[in-house]
Amino acid sequence: MTIEQKYPLLLKPVIKDYLWGGTRLKTEFGFETDKEIAAEGWMLSCHKDGTNTVENGVYAGKPLDEVLRLWGYEEKFPILIKLIDAKDRLSVQVHPDNNYALENEGEYGKTEMWYVVDCEEGAQLIYGFNKKISRSEFEERINNNTLDEVMNYVPVKQGDVFFIKAGTLHAIGKGILIAEIQQNSNTTYRVSDYGRLGADGKPRELHVKKAVDVTVTDVPTIPYGDVGEVKKYEYGTERQLAECEYFKTVNLDLDGEKEINTENGFLSLLVLSGEVTFNYDGGEVKAQKGGSILIPQGLKVLLSGRAEVICSKDN
């Protein structure tokens, strides 16, 4: 196969076994791993902390970043996509913007969005503050364990959307399954971890000074929850989930056939339910629940089936 002959890549997820995770990614999505816990599945990743392996075609078994280089893609891959199974609550945390992260961490910052795939009854998450506070008050409340009084707790339901701009304090709550689309970064500053102990029996590190440096301590202004315009088409419906300078994400409820032309860049498709067939000049690829497909630039593909699919591209 020459570098001009491209095809949709079926990607093997990278599994992370963080202590707060559950087993739904194994039992419900069929992810194979020797790890007891499958907290996260990195569904599209070219990060140094985890890179996907191609599962289909002539590049089967090769790392995704190697295949992209063979196709002439030399830039740093812009986005990272995850499925997150929060059996327990995640730490309260914040991510820096590009300028701060490049200066202090040697990589880009992290703006992200969450799509609630499923959740337990009564589940909630933390999204910013419930009132405006100063940075000095923020630091003081971290140190005297009163931060809980000013965090914005939001009840969640299936289908809710949250846009987490860099600098936004946040935490996924217990009993929530989330699809996360983010910048290609793994920099996180923990503010609170509820006193939990890590695998080494010691409390996990907090990053208070850096968190105070980067956190926006205003009340969130970006709409969240049941947001996003829905449009109906012959092949189903599309719901606009997020669009920013880094990525654009749409929820596709497919019921029929849809033609995709990626002349302007790659397209990632994460199948949340059902089954999708990808027909292209040269063959076809099938993906079921939990399948992650990367369609390279310059390919025309016909999607067919009945499925819920998260479609993401860089901007």
PDB file of N, CA and C in Angstrom, residues 205-256:
ATOM      1  N   GLU A 205      -0.642  13.348  44.712  1.00  0.00           N
ATOM      2  CA  GLU A 205      -0.096  14.704  44.737  1.00  0.00           C
ATOM      3  C   GLU A 205      -1.153  15.735  44.348  1.00  0.00           C
ATOM      4  N   LEU A 206      -1.151  16.858  45.071  1.00  0.00           N
ATOM      5  CA  LEU A 206      -1.958  18.012  44.705  1.00  0.00           C
ATOM      6  C   LEU A 206      -1.051  19.059  44.065  1.00  0.00           C
ATOM      7  N   HIS A 207      -1.657  19.974  43.316  1.00  0.00           N
ATOM      8  CA  HIS A 207      -0.882  20.970  42.567  1.00  0.00           C
ATOM      9  C   HIS A 207      -1.498  22.345  42.825  1.00  0.00           C
ATOM     10  N   VAL A 208      -1.509  22.742  44.092  1.00  0.00           N
ATOM     11  CA  VAL A 208      -2.270  23.909  44.522  1.00  0.00           C
ATOM     12  C   VAL A 208      -1.762  25.196  43.873  1.00  0.00           C
ATOM     13  N   LYS A 209      -0.457  25.435  43.894  1.00  0.00           N
ATOM     14  CA  LYS A 209       0.057  26.697  43.359  1.00  0.00           C
ATOM     15  C   LYS A 209      -0.285  26.848  41.878  1.00  0.00           C
ATOM     16  N   LYS A 210      -0.046  25.804  41.101  1.00  0.00           N
ATOM     17  CA  LYS A 210      -0.337  25.873  39.667  1.00  0.00           C
ATOM     18  C   LYS A 210      -1.843  26.020  39.428  1.00  0.00           C
ATOM     19  N   ALA A 211      -2.649  25.327  40.232  1.00  0.00           N
ATOM     20  CA  ALA A 211      -4.102  25.438  40.079  1.00  0.00           C
ATOM     21  C   ALA A 211      -4.573  26.852  40.352  1.00  0.00           C
ATOM     22  N   VAL A 212      -4.031  27.473  41.391  1.00  0.00           N
ATOM     23  CA  VAL A 212      -4.402  28.856  41.701  1.00  0.00           C
ATOM     24  C   VAL A 212      -3.971  29.779  40.566  1.00  0.00           C
ATOM     25  N   ASP A 213      -2.816  29.506  39.972  1.00  0.00           N
ATOM     26  CA  ASP A 213      -2.332  30.322  38.852  1.00  0.00           C
ATOM     27  C   ASP A 213      -3.304  30.333  37.675  1.00  0.00           C
ATOM     28  N   VAL A 214      -3.921  29.188  37.363  1.00  0.00           N
ATOM     29  CA  VAL A 214      -4.646  29.052  36.090  1.00  0.00           C
ATOM     30  C   VAL A 214      -6.166  29.059  36.222  1.00  0.00           C
ATOM     31  N   THR A 215      -6.719  28.884  37.412  1.00  0.00           N
ATOM     32  CA  THR A 215      -8.169  28.724  37.563  1.00  0.00           C
ATOM     33  C   THR A 215      -8.917  30.043  37.406  1.00  0.00           C
ATOM     34  N   VAL A 216      -9.954  30.010  36.606  1.00  0.00           N
ATOM     35  CA  VAL A 216     -10.868  31.151  36.460  1.00  0.00           C
ATOM     36  C   VAL A 216     -11.921  31.029  37.553  1.00  0.00           C
ATOM     37  N   THR A 217     -11.982  32.006  38.456  1.00  0.00           N
ATOM     38  CA  THR A 217     -12.817  31.873  39.663  1.00  0.00           C
ATOM     39  C   THR A 217     -14.163  32.575  39.535  1.00  0.00           C
ATOM     40  N   ASP A 218     -14.624  32.775  38.301  1.00  0.00           N
ATOM     41  CA  ASP A 218     -15.958  33.325  38.056  1.00  0.00           C
ATOM     42  C   ASP A 218     -16.990  32.202  37.975  1.00  0.00           C
ATOM     43  N   VAL A 219     -18.246  32.580  37.979  1.00  0.00           N
ATOM     44  CA  VAL A 219     -19.338  31.633  37.727  1.00  0.00           C
ATOM     45  C   VAL A 219     -19.328  31.272  36.240  1.00  0.00           C
ATOM     46  N   PRO A 220     -19.540  29.990  35.871  1.00  0.00           N
ATOM     47  CA  PRO A 220     -19.531  29.601  34.447  1.00  0.00           C
ATOM     48  C   PRO A 220     -20.584  30.363  33.654  1.00  0.00           C
ATOM     49  N   THR A 221     -20.222  30.763  32.438  1.00  0.00           N
ATOM     50  CA  THR A 221     -21.158  31.492  31.576  1.00  0.00           C
ATOM     51  C   THR A 221     -21.552  30.689  30.342  1.00  0.00           C
ATOM     52  N   ILE A 222     -20.844  29.601  30.053  1.00  0.00           N
ATOM     53  CA  ILE A 222     -21.154  28.790  28.870  1.00  0.00           C
ATOM     54  C   ILE A 222     -22.330  27.870  29.186  1.00  0.00           C
ATOM     55  N   PRO A 223     -23.391  27.876  28.381  1.00  0.00           N
ATOM     56  CA  PRO A 223     -24.544  26.988  28.644  1.00  0.00           C
ATOM     57  C   PRO A 223     -24.124  25.523  28.679  1.00  0.00           C
ATOM     58  N   TYR A 224     -24.765  24.753  29.537  1.00  0.00           N
ATOM     59  CA  TYR A 224     -24.443  23.334  29.662  1.00  0.00           C
ATOM     60  C   TYR A 224     -25.718  22.533  29.915  1.00  0.00           C
ATOM     61  N   GLY A 225     -25.605  21.225  29.828  1.00  0.00           N
ATOM     62  CA  GLY A 225     -26.759  20.348  30.034  1.00  0.00           C
ATOM     63  C   GLY A 225     -27.382  19.954  28.709  1.00  0.00           C
ATOM     64  N   ASP A 226     -28.674  20.163  28.581  1.00  0.00           N
ATOM     65  CA  ASP A 226     -29.416  19.788  27.375  1.00  0.00           C
ATOM     66  C   ASP A 226     -29.271  20.900  26.341  1.00  0.00           C
ATOM     67  N   VAL A 227     -28.087  21.008  25.752  1.00  0.00           N
ATOM     68  CA  VAL A 227     -27.794  22.080  24.807  1.00  0.00           C
ATOM     69  C   VAL A 227     -27.388  21.471  23.465  1.00  0.00           C
ATOM     70  N   GLY A 228     -27.376  22.289  22.439  1.00  0.00           N
ATOM     71  CA  GLY A 228     -26.951  21.835  21.124  1.00  0.00           C
ATOM     72  C   GLY A 228     -28.099  21.716  20.150  1.00  0.00           C
ATOM     73  N   GLU A 229     -28.012  22.458  19.037  1.00  0.00           N
ATOM     74  CA  GLU A 229     -29.060  22.432  18.013  1.00  0.00           C
ATOM     75  C   GLU A 229     -29.146  21.050  17.363  1.00  0.00           C
ATOM     76  N   VAL A 230     -30.374  20.560  17.171  1.00  0.00           N
ATOM     77  CA  VAL A 230     -30.614  19.262  16.537  1.00  0.00           C
ATOM     78  C   VAL A 230     -31.235  19.496  15.163  1.00  0.00           C
ATOM     79  N   LYS A 231     -30.645  18.860  14.134  1.00  0.00           N
ATOM     80  CA  LYS A 231     -31.180  18.946  12.782  1.00  0.00           C
ATOM     81  C   LYS A 231     -31.524  17.555  12.275  1.00  0.00           C
ATOM     82  N   LYS A 232     -32.649  17.464  11.549  1.00  0.00           N
ATOM     83  CA  LYS A 232     -33.096  16.176  11.009  1.00  0.00           C
ATOM     84  C   LYS A 232     -32.708  16.053   9.535  1.00  0.00           C
ATOM     85  N   TYR A 233     -32.266  14.864   9.157  1.00  0.00           N
ATOM     86  CA  TYR A 233     -31.893  14.573   7.774  1.00  0.00           C
ATOM     87  C   TYR A 233     -32.483  13.221   7.386  1.00  0.00           C
ATOM     88  N   GLU A 234     -32.353  12.881   6.107  1.00  0.00           N
ATOM     89  CA  GLU A 234     -32.870  11.591   5.650  1.00  0.00           C
ATOM     90  C   GLU A 234     -32.182  10.427   6.353  1.00  0.00           C
ATOM     91  N   TYR A 235     -30.934  10.621   6.740  1.00  0.00           N
ATOM     92  CA  TYR A 235     -30.152   9.541   7.356  1.00  0.00           C
ATOM     93  C   TYR A 235     -30.220   9.549   8.882  1.00  0.00           C
ATOM     94  N   GLY A 236     -30.997  10.452   9.480  1.00  0.00           N
ATOM     95  CA  GLY A 236     -31.098  10.516  10.934  1.00  0.00           C
ATOM     96  C   GLY A 236     -31.032  11.943  11.432  1.00  0.00           C
ATOM     97  N   THR A 237     -30.470  12.138  12.619  1.00  0.00           N
ATOM     98  CA  THR A 237     -30.368  13.475  13.188  1.00  0.00           C
ATOM     99  C   THR A 237     -28.924  13.774  13.584  1.00  0.00           C
ATOM    100  N   GLU A 238     -28.603  15.068  13.601  1.00  0.00           N
ATOM    101  CA  GLU A 238     -27.299  15.522  14.064  1.00  0.00           C
ATOM    102  C   GLU A 238     -27.498  16.600  15.132  1.00  0.00           C
ATOM    103  N   ARG A 239     -26.796  16.451  16.223  1.00  0.00           N
ATOM    104  CA  ARG A 239     -26.851  17.422  17.313  1.00  0.00           C
ATOM    105  C   ARG A 239     -25.471  18.046  17.486  1.00  0.00           C
ATOM    106  N   GLN A 240     -25.415  19.356  17.401  1.00  0.00           N
ATOM    107  CA  GLN A 240     -24.149  20.066  17.559  1.00  0.00           C
ATOM    108  C   GLN A 240     -23.771  20.081  19.042  1.00  0.00           C
ATOM    109  N   LEU A 241     -22.663  19.447  19.387  1.00  0.00           N
ATOM    110  CA  LEU A 241     -22.256  19.343  20.791  1.00  0.00           C
ATOM    111  C   LEU A 241     -21.285  20.438  21.197  1.00  0.00           C
ATOM    112  N   ALA A 242     -20.284  20.696  20.363  1.00  0.00           N
ATOM    113  CA  ALA A 242     -19.296  21.716  20.711  1.00  0.00           C
ATOM    114  C   ALA A 242     -18.538  22.149  19.473  1.00  0.00           C
ATOM    115  N   GLU A 243     -18.155  23.414  19.449  1.00  0.00           N
ATOM    116  CA  GLU A 243     -17.259  23.915  18.416  1.00  0.00           C
ATOM    117  C   GLU A 243     -16.402  25.014  19.022  1.00  0.00           C
ATOM    118  N   CYS A 244     -15.092  24.846  18.922  1.00  0.00           N
ATOM    119  CA  CYS A 244     -14.162  25.831  19.437  1.00  0.00           C
ATOM    120  C   CYS A 244     -12.966  25.891  18.496  1.00  0.00           C
ATOM    121  N   GLU A 245     -11.928  26.587  18.865  1.00  0.00           N
ATOM    122  CA  GLU A 245     -10.773  26.726  17.979  1.00  0.00           C
ATOM    123  C   GLU A 245     -10.001  25.426  17.831  1.00  0.00           C
ATOM    124  N   TYR A 246     -10.267  24.433  18.695  1.00  0.00           N
ATOM    125  CA  TYR A 246      -9.493  23.194  18.685  1.00  0.00           C
ATOM    126  C   TYR A 246     -10.226  22.015  18.054  1.00  0.00           C
ATOM    127  N   PHE A 247     -11.547  21.956  18.194  1.00  0.00           N
ATOM    128  CA  PHE A 247     -12.286  20.818  17.669  1.00  0.00           C
ATOM    129  C   PHE A 247     -13.760  21.170  17.457  1.00  0.00           C
ATOM    130  N   LYS A 248     -14.397  20.343  16.648  1.00  0.00           N
ATOM    131  CA  LYS A 248     -15.843  20.423  16.435  1.00  0.00           C
ATOM    132  C   LYS A 248     -16.404  19.025  16.626  1.00  0.00           C
ATOM    133  N   THR A 249     -17.491  18.905  17.401  1.00  0.00           N
ATOM    134  CA  THR A 249     -18.047  17.597  17.726  1.00  0.00           C
ATOM    135  C   THR A 249     -19.558  17.594  17.531  1.00  0.00           C
ATOM    136  N   VAL A 250     -20.038  16.517  16.886  1.00  0.00           N
ATOM    137  CA  VAL A 250     -21.457  16.351  16.576  1.00  0.00           C
ATOM    138  C   VAL A 250     -21.895  14.963  17.046  1.00  0.00           C
ATOM    139  N   ASN A 251     -23.101  14.877  17.594  1.00  0.00           N
ATOM    140  CA  ASN A 251     -23.699  13.582  17.902  1.00  0.00           C
ATOM    141  C   ASN A 251     -24.583  13.180  16.726  1.00  0.00           C
ATOM    142  N   LEU A 252     -24.245  12.068  16.082  1.00  0.00           N
ATOM    143  CA  LEU A 252     -24.980  11.566  14.923  1.00  0.00           C
ATOM    144  C   LEU A 252     -25.832  10.381  15.345  1.00  0.00           C
ATOM    145  N   ASP A 253     -27.146  10.516  15.223  1.00  0.00           N
ATOM    146  CA  ASP A 253     -28.067   9.395  15.434  1.00  0.00           C
ATOM    147  C   ASP A 253     -28.395   8.849  14.048  1.00  0.00           C
ATOM    148  N   LEU A 254     -27.622   7.859  13.633  1.00  0.00           N
ATOM    149  CA  LEU A 254     -27.669   7.359  12.257  1.00  0.00           C
ATOM    150  C   LEU A 254     -28.773   6.315  12.090  1.00  0.00           C
ATOM    151  N   ASP A 255     -29.573   6.494  11.064  1.00  0.00           N
ATOM    152  CA  ASP A 255     -30.596   5.509  10.701  1.00  0.00           C
ATOM    153  C   ASP A 255     -30.732   5.529   9.180  1.00  0.00           C
ATOM    154  N   GLY A 256     -29.746   4.924   8.509  1.00  0.00           N
ATOM    155  CA  GLY A 256     -29.733   4.941   7.055  1.00  0.00           C
ATOM    156  C   GLY A 256     -28.331   5.056   6.526  1.00  0.00           C
TER     157      GLY A 256
END
